[in-house]
Coordinates of C-alpha atoms and ligand atoms in Angstrom, one line a residue:
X195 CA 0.0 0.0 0.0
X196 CA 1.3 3.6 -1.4
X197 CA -0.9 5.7 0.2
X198 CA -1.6 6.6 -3.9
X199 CA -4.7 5.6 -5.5
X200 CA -2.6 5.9 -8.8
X201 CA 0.7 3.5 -7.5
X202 CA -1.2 1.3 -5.9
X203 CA -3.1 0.4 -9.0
X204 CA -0.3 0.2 -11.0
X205 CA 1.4 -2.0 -8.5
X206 CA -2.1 -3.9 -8.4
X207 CA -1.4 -4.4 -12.4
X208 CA 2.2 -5.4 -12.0
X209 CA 1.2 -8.2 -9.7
X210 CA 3.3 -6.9 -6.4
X211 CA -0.3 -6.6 -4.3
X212 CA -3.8 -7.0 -4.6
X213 CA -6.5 -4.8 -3.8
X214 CA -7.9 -7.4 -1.3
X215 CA -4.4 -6.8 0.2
X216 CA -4.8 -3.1 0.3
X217 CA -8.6 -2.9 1.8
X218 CA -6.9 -5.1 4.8
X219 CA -4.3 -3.0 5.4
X220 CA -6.6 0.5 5.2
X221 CA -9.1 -2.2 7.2
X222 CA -6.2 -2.5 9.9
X223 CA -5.4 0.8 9.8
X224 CA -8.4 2.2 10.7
X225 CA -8.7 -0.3 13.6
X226 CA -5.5 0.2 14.8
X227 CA -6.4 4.1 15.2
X228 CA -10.1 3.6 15.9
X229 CA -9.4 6.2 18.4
X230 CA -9.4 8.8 15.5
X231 CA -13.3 8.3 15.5
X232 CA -13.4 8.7 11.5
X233 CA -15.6 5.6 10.8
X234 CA -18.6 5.1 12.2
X235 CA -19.4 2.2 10.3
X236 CA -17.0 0.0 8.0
X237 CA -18.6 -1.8 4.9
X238 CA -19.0 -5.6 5.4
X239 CA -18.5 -6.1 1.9
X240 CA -15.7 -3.9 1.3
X241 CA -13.3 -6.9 1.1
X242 CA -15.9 -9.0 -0.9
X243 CA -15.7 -6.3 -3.7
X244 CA -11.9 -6.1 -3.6
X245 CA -11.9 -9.8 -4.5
X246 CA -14.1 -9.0 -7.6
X247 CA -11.5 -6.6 -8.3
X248 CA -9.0 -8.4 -8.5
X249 CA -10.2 -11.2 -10.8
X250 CA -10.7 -8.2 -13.4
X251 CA -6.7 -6.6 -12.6
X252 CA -6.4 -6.6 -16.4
X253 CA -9.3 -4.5 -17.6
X254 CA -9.8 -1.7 -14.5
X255 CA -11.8 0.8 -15.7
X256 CA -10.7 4.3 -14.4
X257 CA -11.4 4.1 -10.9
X258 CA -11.6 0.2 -10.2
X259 CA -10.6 -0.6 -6.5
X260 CA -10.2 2.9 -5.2
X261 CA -10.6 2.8 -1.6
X262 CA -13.1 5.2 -0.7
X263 CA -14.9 6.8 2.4
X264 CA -18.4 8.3 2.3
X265 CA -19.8 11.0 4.7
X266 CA -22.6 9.6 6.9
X267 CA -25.2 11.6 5.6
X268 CA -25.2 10.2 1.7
X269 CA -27.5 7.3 1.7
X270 CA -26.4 3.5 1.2
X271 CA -28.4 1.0 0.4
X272 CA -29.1 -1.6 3.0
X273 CA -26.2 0.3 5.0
X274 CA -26.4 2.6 7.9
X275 CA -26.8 6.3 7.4
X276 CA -26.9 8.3 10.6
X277 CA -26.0 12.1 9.6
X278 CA -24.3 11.3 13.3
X279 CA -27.5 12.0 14.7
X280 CA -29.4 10.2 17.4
X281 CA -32.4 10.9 15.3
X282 CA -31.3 8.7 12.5
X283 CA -29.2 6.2 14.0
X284 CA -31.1 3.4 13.2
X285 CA -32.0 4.4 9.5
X286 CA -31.4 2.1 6.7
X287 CA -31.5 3.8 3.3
X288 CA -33.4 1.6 0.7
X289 CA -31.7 2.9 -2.0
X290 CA -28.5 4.3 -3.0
X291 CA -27.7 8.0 -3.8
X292 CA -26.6 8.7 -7.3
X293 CA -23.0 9.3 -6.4
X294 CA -23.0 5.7 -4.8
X295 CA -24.8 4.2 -7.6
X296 CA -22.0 5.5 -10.4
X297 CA -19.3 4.5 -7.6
X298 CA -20.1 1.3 -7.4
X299 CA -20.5 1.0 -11.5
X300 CA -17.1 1.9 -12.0
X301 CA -15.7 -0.7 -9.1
X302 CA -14.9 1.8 -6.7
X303 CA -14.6 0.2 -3.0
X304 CA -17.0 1.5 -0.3
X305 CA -15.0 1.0 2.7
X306 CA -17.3 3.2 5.5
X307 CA -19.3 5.4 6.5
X308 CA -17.5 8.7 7.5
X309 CA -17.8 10.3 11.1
X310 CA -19.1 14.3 10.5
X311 CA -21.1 16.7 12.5
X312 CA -25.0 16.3 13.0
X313 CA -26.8 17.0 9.7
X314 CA -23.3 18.6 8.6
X315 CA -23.7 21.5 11.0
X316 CA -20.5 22.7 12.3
X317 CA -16.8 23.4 11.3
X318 CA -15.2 20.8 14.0
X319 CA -16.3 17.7 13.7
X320 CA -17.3 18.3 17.7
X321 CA -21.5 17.9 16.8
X322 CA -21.3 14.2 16.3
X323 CA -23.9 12.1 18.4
X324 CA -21.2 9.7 18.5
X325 CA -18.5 11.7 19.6
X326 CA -16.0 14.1 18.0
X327 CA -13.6 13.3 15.2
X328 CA -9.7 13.5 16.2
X329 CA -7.5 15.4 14.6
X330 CA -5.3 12.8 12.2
X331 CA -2.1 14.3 12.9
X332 CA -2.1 16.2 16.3
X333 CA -4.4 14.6 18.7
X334 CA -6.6 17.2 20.7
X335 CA -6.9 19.6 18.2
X336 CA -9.9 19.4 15.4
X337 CA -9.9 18.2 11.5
X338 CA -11.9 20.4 10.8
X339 CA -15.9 19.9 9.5
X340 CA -18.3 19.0 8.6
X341 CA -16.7 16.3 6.5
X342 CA -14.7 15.8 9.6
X343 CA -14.2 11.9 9.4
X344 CA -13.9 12.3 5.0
X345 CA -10.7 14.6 5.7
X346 CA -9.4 12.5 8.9
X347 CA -9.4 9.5 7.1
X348 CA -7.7 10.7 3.6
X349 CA -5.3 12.5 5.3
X350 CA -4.5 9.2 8.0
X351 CA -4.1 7.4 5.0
X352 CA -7.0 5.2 6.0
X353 CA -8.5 5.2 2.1
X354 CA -7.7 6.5 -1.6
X355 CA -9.9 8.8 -1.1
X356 CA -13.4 10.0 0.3
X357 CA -16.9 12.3 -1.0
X358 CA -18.2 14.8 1.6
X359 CA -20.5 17.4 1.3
X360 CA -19.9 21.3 1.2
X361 CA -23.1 23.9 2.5
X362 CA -21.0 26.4 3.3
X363 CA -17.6 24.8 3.7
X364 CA -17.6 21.7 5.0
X365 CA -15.2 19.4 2.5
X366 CA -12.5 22.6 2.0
X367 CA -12.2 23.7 5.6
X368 CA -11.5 20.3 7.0
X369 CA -9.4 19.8 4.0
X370 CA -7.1 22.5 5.0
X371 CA -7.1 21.8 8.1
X372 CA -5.9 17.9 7.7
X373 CA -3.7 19.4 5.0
X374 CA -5.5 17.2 1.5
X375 CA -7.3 18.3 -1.3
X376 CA -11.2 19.6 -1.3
X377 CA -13.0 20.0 -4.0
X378 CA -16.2 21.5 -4.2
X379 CA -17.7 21.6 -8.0
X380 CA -20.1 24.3 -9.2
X381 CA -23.6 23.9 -7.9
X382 CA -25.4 21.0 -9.8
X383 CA -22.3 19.4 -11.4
X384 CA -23.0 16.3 -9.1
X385 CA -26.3 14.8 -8.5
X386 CA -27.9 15.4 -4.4
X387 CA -29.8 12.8 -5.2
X388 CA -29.5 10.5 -2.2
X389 CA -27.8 13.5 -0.3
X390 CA -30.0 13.6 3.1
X391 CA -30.6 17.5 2.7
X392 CA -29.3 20.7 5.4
X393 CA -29.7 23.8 2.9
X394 CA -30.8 22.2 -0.7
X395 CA -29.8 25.6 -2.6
X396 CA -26.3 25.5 -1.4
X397 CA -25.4 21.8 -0.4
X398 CA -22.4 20.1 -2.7
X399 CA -21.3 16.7 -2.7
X400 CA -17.5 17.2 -2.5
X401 CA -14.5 15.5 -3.2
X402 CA -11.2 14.6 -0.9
X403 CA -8.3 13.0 -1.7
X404 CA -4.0 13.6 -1.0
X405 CA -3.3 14.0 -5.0
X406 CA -5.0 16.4 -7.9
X407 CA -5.1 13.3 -10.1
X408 CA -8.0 11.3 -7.3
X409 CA -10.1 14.4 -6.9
X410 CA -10.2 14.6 -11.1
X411 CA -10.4 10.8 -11.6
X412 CA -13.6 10.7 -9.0
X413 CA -15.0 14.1 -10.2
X414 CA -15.4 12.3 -13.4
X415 CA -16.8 8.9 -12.4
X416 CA -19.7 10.9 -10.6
X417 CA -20.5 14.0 -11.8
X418 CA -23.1 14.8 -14.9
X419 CA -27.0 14.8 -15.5
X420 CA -29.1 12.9 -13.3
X421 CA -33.0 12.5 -13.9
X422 CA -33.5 12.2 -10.2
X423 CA -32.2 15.4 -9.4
X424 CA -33.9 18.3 -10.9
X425 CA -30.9 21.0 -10.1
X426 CA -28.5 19.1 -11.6
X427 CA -26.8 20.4 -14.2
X428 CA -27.6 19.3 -18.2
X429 CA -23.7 19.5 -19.0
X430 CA -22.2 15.9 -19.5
X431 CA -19.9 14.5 -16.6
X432 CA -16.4 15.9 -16.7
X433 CA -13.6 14.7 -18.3
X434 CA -11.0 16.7 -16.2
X435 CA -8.3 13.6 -15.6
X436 CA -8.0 12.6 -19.5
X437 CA -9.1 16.1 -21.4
X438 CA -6.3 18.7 -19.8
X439 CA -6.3 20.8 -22.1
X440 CA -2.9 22.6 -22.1
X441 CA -3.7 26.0 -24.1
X442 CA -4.3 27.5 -20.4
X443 CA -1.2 27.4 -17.7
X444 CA -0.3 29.6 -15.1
X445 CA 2.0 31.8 -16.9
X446 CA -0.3 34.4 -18.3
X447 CA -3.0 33.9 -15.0
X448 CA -4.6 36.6 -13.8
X449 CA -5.5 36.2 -10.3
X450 CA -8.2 37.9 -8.3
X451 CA -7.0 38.6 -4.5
X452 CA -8.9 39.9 -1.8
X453 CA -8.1 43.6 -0.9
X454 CA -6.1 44.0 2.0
X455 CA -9.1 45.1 4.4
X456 CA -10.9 42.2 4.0
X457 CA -7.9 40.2 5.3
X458 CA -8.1 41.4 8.6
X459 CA -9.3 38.8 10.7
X460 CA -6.6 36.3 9.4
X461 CA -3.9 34.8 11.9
X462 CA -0.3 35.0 11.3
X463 CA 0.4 32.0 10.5
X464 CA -2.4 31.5 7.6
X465 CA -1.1 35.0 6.5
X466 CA 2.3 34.2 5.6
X467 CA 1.4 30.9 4.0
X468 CA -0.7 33.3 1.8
X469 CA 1.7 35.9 1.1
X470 CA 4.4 33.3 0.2
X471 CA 2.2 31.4 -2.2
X472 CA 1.4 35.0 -3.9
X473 CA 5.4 35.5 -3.9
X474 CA 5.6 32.0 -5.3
X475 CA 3.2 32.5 -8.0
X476 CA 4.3 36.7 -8.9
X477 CA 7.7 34.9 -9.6
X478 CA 6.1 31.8 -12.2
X479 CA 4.0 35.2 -14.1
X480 CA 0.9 34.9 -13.0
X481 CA -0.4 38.3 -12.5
X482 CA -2.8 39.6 -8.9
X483 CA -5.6 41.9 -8.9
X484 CA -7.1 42.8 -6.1
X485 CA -10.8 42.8 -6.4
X486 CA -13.3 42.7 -3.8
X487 CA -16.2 39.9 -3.4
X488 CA -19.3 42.2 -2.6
X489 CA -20.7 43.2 1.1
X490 CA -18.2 41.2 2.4
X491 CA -19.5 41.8 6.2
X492 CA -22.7 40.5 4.5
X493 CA -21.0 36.9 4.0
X494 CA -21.4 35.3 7.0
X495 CA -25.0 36.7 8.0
X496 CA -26.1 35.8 4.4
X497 CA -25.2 31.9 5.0
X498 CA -26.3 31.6 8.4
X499 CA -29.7 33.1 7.1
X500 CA -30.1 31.3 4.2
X501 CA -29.0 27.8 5.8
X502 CA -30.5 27.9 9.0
X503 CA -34.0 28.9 6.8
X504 CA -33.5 25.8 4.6
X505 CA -32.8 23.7 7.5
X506 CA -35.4 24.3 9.2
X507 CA -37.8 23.1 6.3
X508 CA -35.6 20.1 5.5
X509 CA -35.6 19.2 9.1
X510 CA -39.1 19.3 9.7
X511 CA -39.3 16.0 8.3
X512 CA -37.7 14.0 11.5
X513 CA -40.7 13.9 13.6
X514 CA -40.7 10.6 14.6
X515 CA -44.0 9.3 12.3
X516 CA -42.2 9.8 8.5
X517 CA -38.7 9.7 9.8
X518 CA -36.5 9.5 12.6
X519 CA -36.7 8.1 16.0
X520 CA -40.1 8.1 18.0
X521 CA -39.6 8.8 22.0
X522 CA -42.8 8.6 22.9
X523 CA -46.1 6.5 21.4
X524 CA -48.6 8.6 22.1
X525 CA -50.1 10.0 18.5
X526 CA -50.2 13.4 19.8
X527 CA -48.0 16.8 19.4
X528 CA -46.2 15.7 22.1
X529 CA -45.0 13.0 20.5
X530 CA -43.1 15.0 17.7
X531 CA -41.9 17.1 20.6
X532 CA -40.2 14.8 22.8
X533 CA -39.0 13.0 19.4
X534 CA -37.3 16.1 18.1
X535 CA -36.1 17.2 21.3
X536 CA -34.5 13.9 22.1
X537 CA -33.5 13.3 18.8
X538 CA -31.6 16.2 17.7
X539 CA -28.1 17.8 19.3
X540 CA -28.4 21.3 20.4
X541 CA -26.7 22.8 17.5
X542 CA -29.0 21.4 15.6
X543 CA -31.9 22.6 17.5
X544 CA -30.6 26.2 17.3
X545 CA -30.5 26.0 13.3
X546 CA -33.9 25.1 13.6
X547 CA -34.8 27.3 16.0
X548 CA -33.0 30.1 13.8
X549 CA -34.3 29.1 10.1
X550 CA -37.8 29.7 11.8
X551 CA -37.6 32.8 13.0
X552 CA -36.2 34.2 9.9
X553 CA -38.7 32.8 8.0
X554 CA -41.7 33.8 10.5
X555 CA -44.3 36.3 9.0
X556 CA -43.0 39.2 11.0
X557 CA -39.2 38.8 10.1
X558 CA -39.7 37.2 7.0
X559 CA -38.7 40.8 5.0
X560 CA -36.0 41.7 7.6
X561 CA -34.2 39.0 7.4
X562 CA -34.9 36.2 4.9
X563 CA -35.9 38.4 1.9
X564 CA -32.6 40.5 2.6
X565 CA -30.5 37.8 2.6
X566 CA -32.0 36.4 -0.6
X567 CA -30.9 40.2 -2.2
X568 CA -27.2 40.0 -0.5
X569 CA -27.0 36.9 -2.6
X570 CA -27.6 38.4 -5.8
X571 CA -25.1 41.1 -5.0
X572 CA -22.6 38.1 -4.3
X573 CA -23.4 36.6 -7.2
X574 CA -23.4 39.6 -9.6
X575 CA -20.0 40.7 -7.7
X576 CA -18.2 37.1 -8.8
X577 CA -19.2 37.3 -12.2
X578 CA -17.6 41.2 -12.3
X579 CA -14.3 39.3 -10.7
X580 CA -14.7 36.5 -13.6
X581 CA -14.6 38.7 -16.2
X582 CA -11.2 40.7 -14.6
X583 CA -9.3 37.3 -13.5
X584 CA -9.1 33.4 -14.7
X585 CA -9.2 32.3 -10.7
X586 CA -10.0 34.0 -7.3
X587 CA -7.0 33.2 -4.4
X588 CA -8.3 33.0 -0.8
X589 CA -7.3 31.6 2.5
X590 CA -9.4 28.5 3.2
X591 CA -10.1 29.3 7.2
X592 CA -8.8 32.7 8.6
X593 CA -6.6 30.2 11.5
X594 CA -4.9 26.8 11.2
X595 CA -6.3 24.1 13.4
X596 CA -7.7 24.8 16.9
X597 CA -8.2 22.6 20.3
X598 CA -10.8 20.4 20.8
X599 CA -13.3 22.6 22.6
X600 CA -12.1 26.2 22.2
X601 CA -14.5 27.3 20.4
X602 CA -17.6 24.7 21.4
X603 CA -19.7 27.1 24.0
X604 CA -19.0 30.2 21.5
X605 CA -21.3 29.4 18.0
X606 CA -20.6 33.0 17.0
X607 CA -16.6 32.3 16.9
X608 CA -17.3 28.9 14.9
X609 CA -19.3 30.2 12.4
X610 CA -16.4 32.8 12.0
X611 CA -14.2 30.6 11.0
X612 CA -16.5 29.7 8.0
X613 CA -15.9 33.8 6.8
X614 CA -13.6 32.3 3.7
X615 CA -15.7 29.4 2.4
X616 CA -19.4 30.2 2.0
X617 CA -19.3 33.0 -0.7
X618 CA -18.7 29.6 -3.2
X619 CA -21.7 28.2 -2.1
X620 CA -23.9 31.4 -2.0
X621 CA -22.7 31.8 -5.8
X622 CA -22.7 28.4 -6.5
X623 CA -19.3 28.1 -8.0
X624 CA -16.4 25.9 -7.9
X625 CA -13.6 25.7 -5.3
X626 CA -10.9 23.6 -3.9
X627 CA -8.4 24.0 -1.5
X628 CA -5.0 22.8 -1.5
X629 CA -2.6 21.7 1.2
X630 CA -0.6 25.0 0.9
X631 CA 1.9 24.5 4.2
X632 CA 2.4 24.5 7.7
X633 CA 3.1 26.5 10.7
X634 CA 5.7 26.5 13.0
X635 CA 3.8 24.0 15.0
X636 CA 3.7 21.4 11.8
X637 CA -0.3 22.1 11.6
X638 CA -1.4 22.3 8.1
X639 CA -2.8 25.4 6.6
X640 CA -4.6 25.6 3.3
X641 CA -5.4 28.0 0.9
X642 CA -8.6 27.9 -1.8
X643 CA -8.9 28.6 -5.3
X644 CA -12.1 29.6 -7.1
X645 CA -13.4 29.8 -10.6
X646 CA -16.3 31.1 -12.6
X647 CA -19.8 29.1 -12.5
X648 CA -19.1 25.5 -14.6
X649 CA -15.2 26.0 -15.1
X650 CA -15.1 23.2 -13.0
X651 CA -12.3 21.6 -15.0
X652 CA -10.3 24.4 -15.6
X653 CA -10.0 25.0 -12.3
X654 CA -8.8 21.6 -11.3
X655 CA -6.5 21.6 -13.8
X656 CA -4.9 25.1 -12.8
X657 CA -5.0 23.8 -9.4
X658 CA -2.4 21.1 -10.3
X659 CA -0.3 23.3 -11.9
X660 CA 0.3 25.8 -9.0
X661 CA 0.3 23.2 -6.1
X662 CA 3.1 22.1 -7.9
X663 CA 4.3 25.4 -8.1
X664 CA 4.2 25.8 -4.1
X665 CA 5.3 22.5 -3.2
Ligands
LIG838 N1 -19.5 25.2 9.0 C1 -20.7 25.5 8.2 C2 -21.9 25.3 9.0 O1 -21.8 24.9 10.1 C3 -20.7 24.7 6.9 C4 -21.4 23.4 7.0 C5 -21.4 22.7 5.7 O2 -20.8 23.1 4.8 N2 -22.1 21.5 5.7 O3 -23.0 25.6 8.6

């Protein structure tokens, strides 16, 4: 076992292992560090389908026996899919999401079900039901979430790689902090069909993995059309690991940076990880602008209106009759009480709480309809920066990787820390973020790139040309 979903195939082909052989070892691995908390559940027949593999080592189609790890709250059939919530932590999914289906088409191995936080609400991995997700590298301090477990295990080397989902965040910020790749495509590039739902207009299935070449090999096994899933996009699935297409390199980039004022809250550390990579990338010719992303104090207000509204909609579905677990027998509105009280965490309950009272009659235009307007001022403001720059450079999280609890009993501080990632999602464009070094600690720090709406492709393949620029 490489630790490479590429090398490990190839030595698959030349006969020097199996992939029976590697699903043990990752198998092992994840035992031997179960500590970690980045499973919840491991697939029974994980090392049934590695056998399968193996008989057809001559003919693997592009991503035959790539280990990978799936965030709890994309459905499985016949496996358990919990959102790492007491409410669902008996639920069985009869059917598979899309992603899964096109996985498992293309011989991918499902190896588990990822730890996260509840319903994917939180930037820790600290809202799990079934407790918090360790950081992978320095124990006592956080990977990061949603996509906690996703990120853990990729970076741990427990898999090739793994999908997550991204509302406002969650597959890029735990990516930086575990120090991989995160991809999140443009909005509708990869079916949510099967996606158990926490703001519909802005949740992303995203992509992890330690190399470029994964996130583009997967991106293209799952991505495209999907009759299930009305918002997905018409354009056919991607073709970003085999089509580069060379006539755009970093050379003659133009670059779109964040003015220095909205830079502010960043730490010193993520700071001169930034300013390096921009010295880096001035010296290979690429050219910065600094162009601002509009009502930038907007950002975070926006999100946490728009989500939190969403959520409580999607959410009103666990009441213990249609889904989720019953508390109490008695058909009455006490029933669906005690259920969603026992059922959901607190941060959970808050969202709720929240995406009512911004949707309730008397708020409805103070809050709800203004956030749907910031939007279209985001949006309007990336397509000004698109038509200026080929990419956008950001930080991924304004610090590297905090302790396990520091920022727990303060939400306001933790959704802070979400201040780089949710303008993507708001706009619905692409972004990744890419292991861009470390502190003096050793704790990884990221930094994200974005492109315009659909320049999904292009942007992974620019990505690969300045990581390895940085490196
Ligand atoms: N951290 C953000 C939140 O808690 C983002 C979550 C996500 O992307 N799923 O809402």
């Amino acid at each position: 076992m490489t630790n490479s979903y590429s090398k490990d195939r190839e030595n698959v082909i030349s006969g020097i292992t199996t992939f029976d052989t590697i699903v043990q070892q990752h198998i092992g691995n994840i035992n031997a560090n179960s500590s970690m908390n980045a499973f919840l559940l491991l697939n029974d027949n994980a090392i049934q389908s590695s056998k399968e593999t193996d008989k057809r080592a001559c003919s693997l189609s592009s991503i035959d026996g790539i280990n990978i790890a799936i965030k709890d709250n994309i459905s499985t059939k016949g496996i358990r899919t919990t959102c790492a919530s007491k409410m669902l932590q008996d639920f069985i999914p009869v059917y598979d999401a899309t992603v899964i289906s096109r996985l498992k088409q293309k011989g991918a191995i499902i190896l588990g079900k990822a730890n996260m936080d509840e319903f994917a609400m939180g930037s820790s991995g600290e809202t799990s039901y079934f407790g918090a997700t360790d950081h992978p590298l320095f124990s006592g301090y956080v990977p990061g979430g949603s996509s906690s477990g996703s990120a853990a295990a990729v970076a741990a080397g427990f898999c090739h790689a793994a999908l997550g989902s991204d509302t406002g965040g969650s597959v890029r910020q735990p990516a930086a902090f575990c120090g991989v790749y995160g991809f999140k495509p443009s909005y509708g590039r990869i079916s949510r069909y099967g996606l158990i739902a926490f703001a519909s207009s802005l949740d992303q299935i995203g992509i992890f993995a330690r190399d470029i070449d994964t996130v583009s090999l997967v991106f293209d096994s799952i991505s495209g059309e999907d009759e299930y899933d009305s918002t997905c996009s018409r354009l056919s699935p991607s073709d970003s690991f085999s089509n580069v297409d060379n006539s755009i390199d970093y050379h003659s980039l133009t670059i779109a940076i964040l003015p220095e004022n909205e830079l502010l809250g960043l730490s010193q550390d993520v700071r001169k990880v930034y300013d390096t990579t921009i010295q880096s990338l001035k010296k290979a010719g690429c050219t910065f602008k600094e162009l601002s992303i509009p009502a930038s104090s907007a950002w975070i207000p926006t999100y946490y209106i728009l989500a939190t509204a969403e959520a409580s909609s999607n959410l009103a579905r666990y009441d213990g009759v249609r889904y989720g677990a019953r508390v109490n027998n008695d058909i009455s509105q006490d029933m669906t009480t005690a259920s969603r009280s026992d059922g959901f965490g607190k941060e959970v309950q808050r969202r709720i709480m929240l995406g009512t009272y911004v949707l309730s009659s008397g708020y409805y235009e103070a809050y709800y309809k203004k956030a749907q307007k910031a939007r279209r001022v985001i949006v309007n403001g990336y397509k000004s920066i698109f038509d200026q720059a080929d990419l956008m450079l950001l930080p991924t999280t304004p610090t590297a990787p905090f302790k396990r609890g520091e920022k727990s009993s303060n939400p306001l501080e933790m959704y802070l820390s979400d201040y780089f990632t949710v303008s993507a999602n708001i706009a619905g464009i692409p972004a990744i973020s890419f292991p861009a070094g470390y502190n003096d600690q050793g704790l990884p720090i990221g930094l994200q790139l974005q492109a315009t709406f659909n320049q999904d492709e292009k942007l992974l393949h620019l990505t690969k040309q300045i990581a390895s620029l940085i490196v």
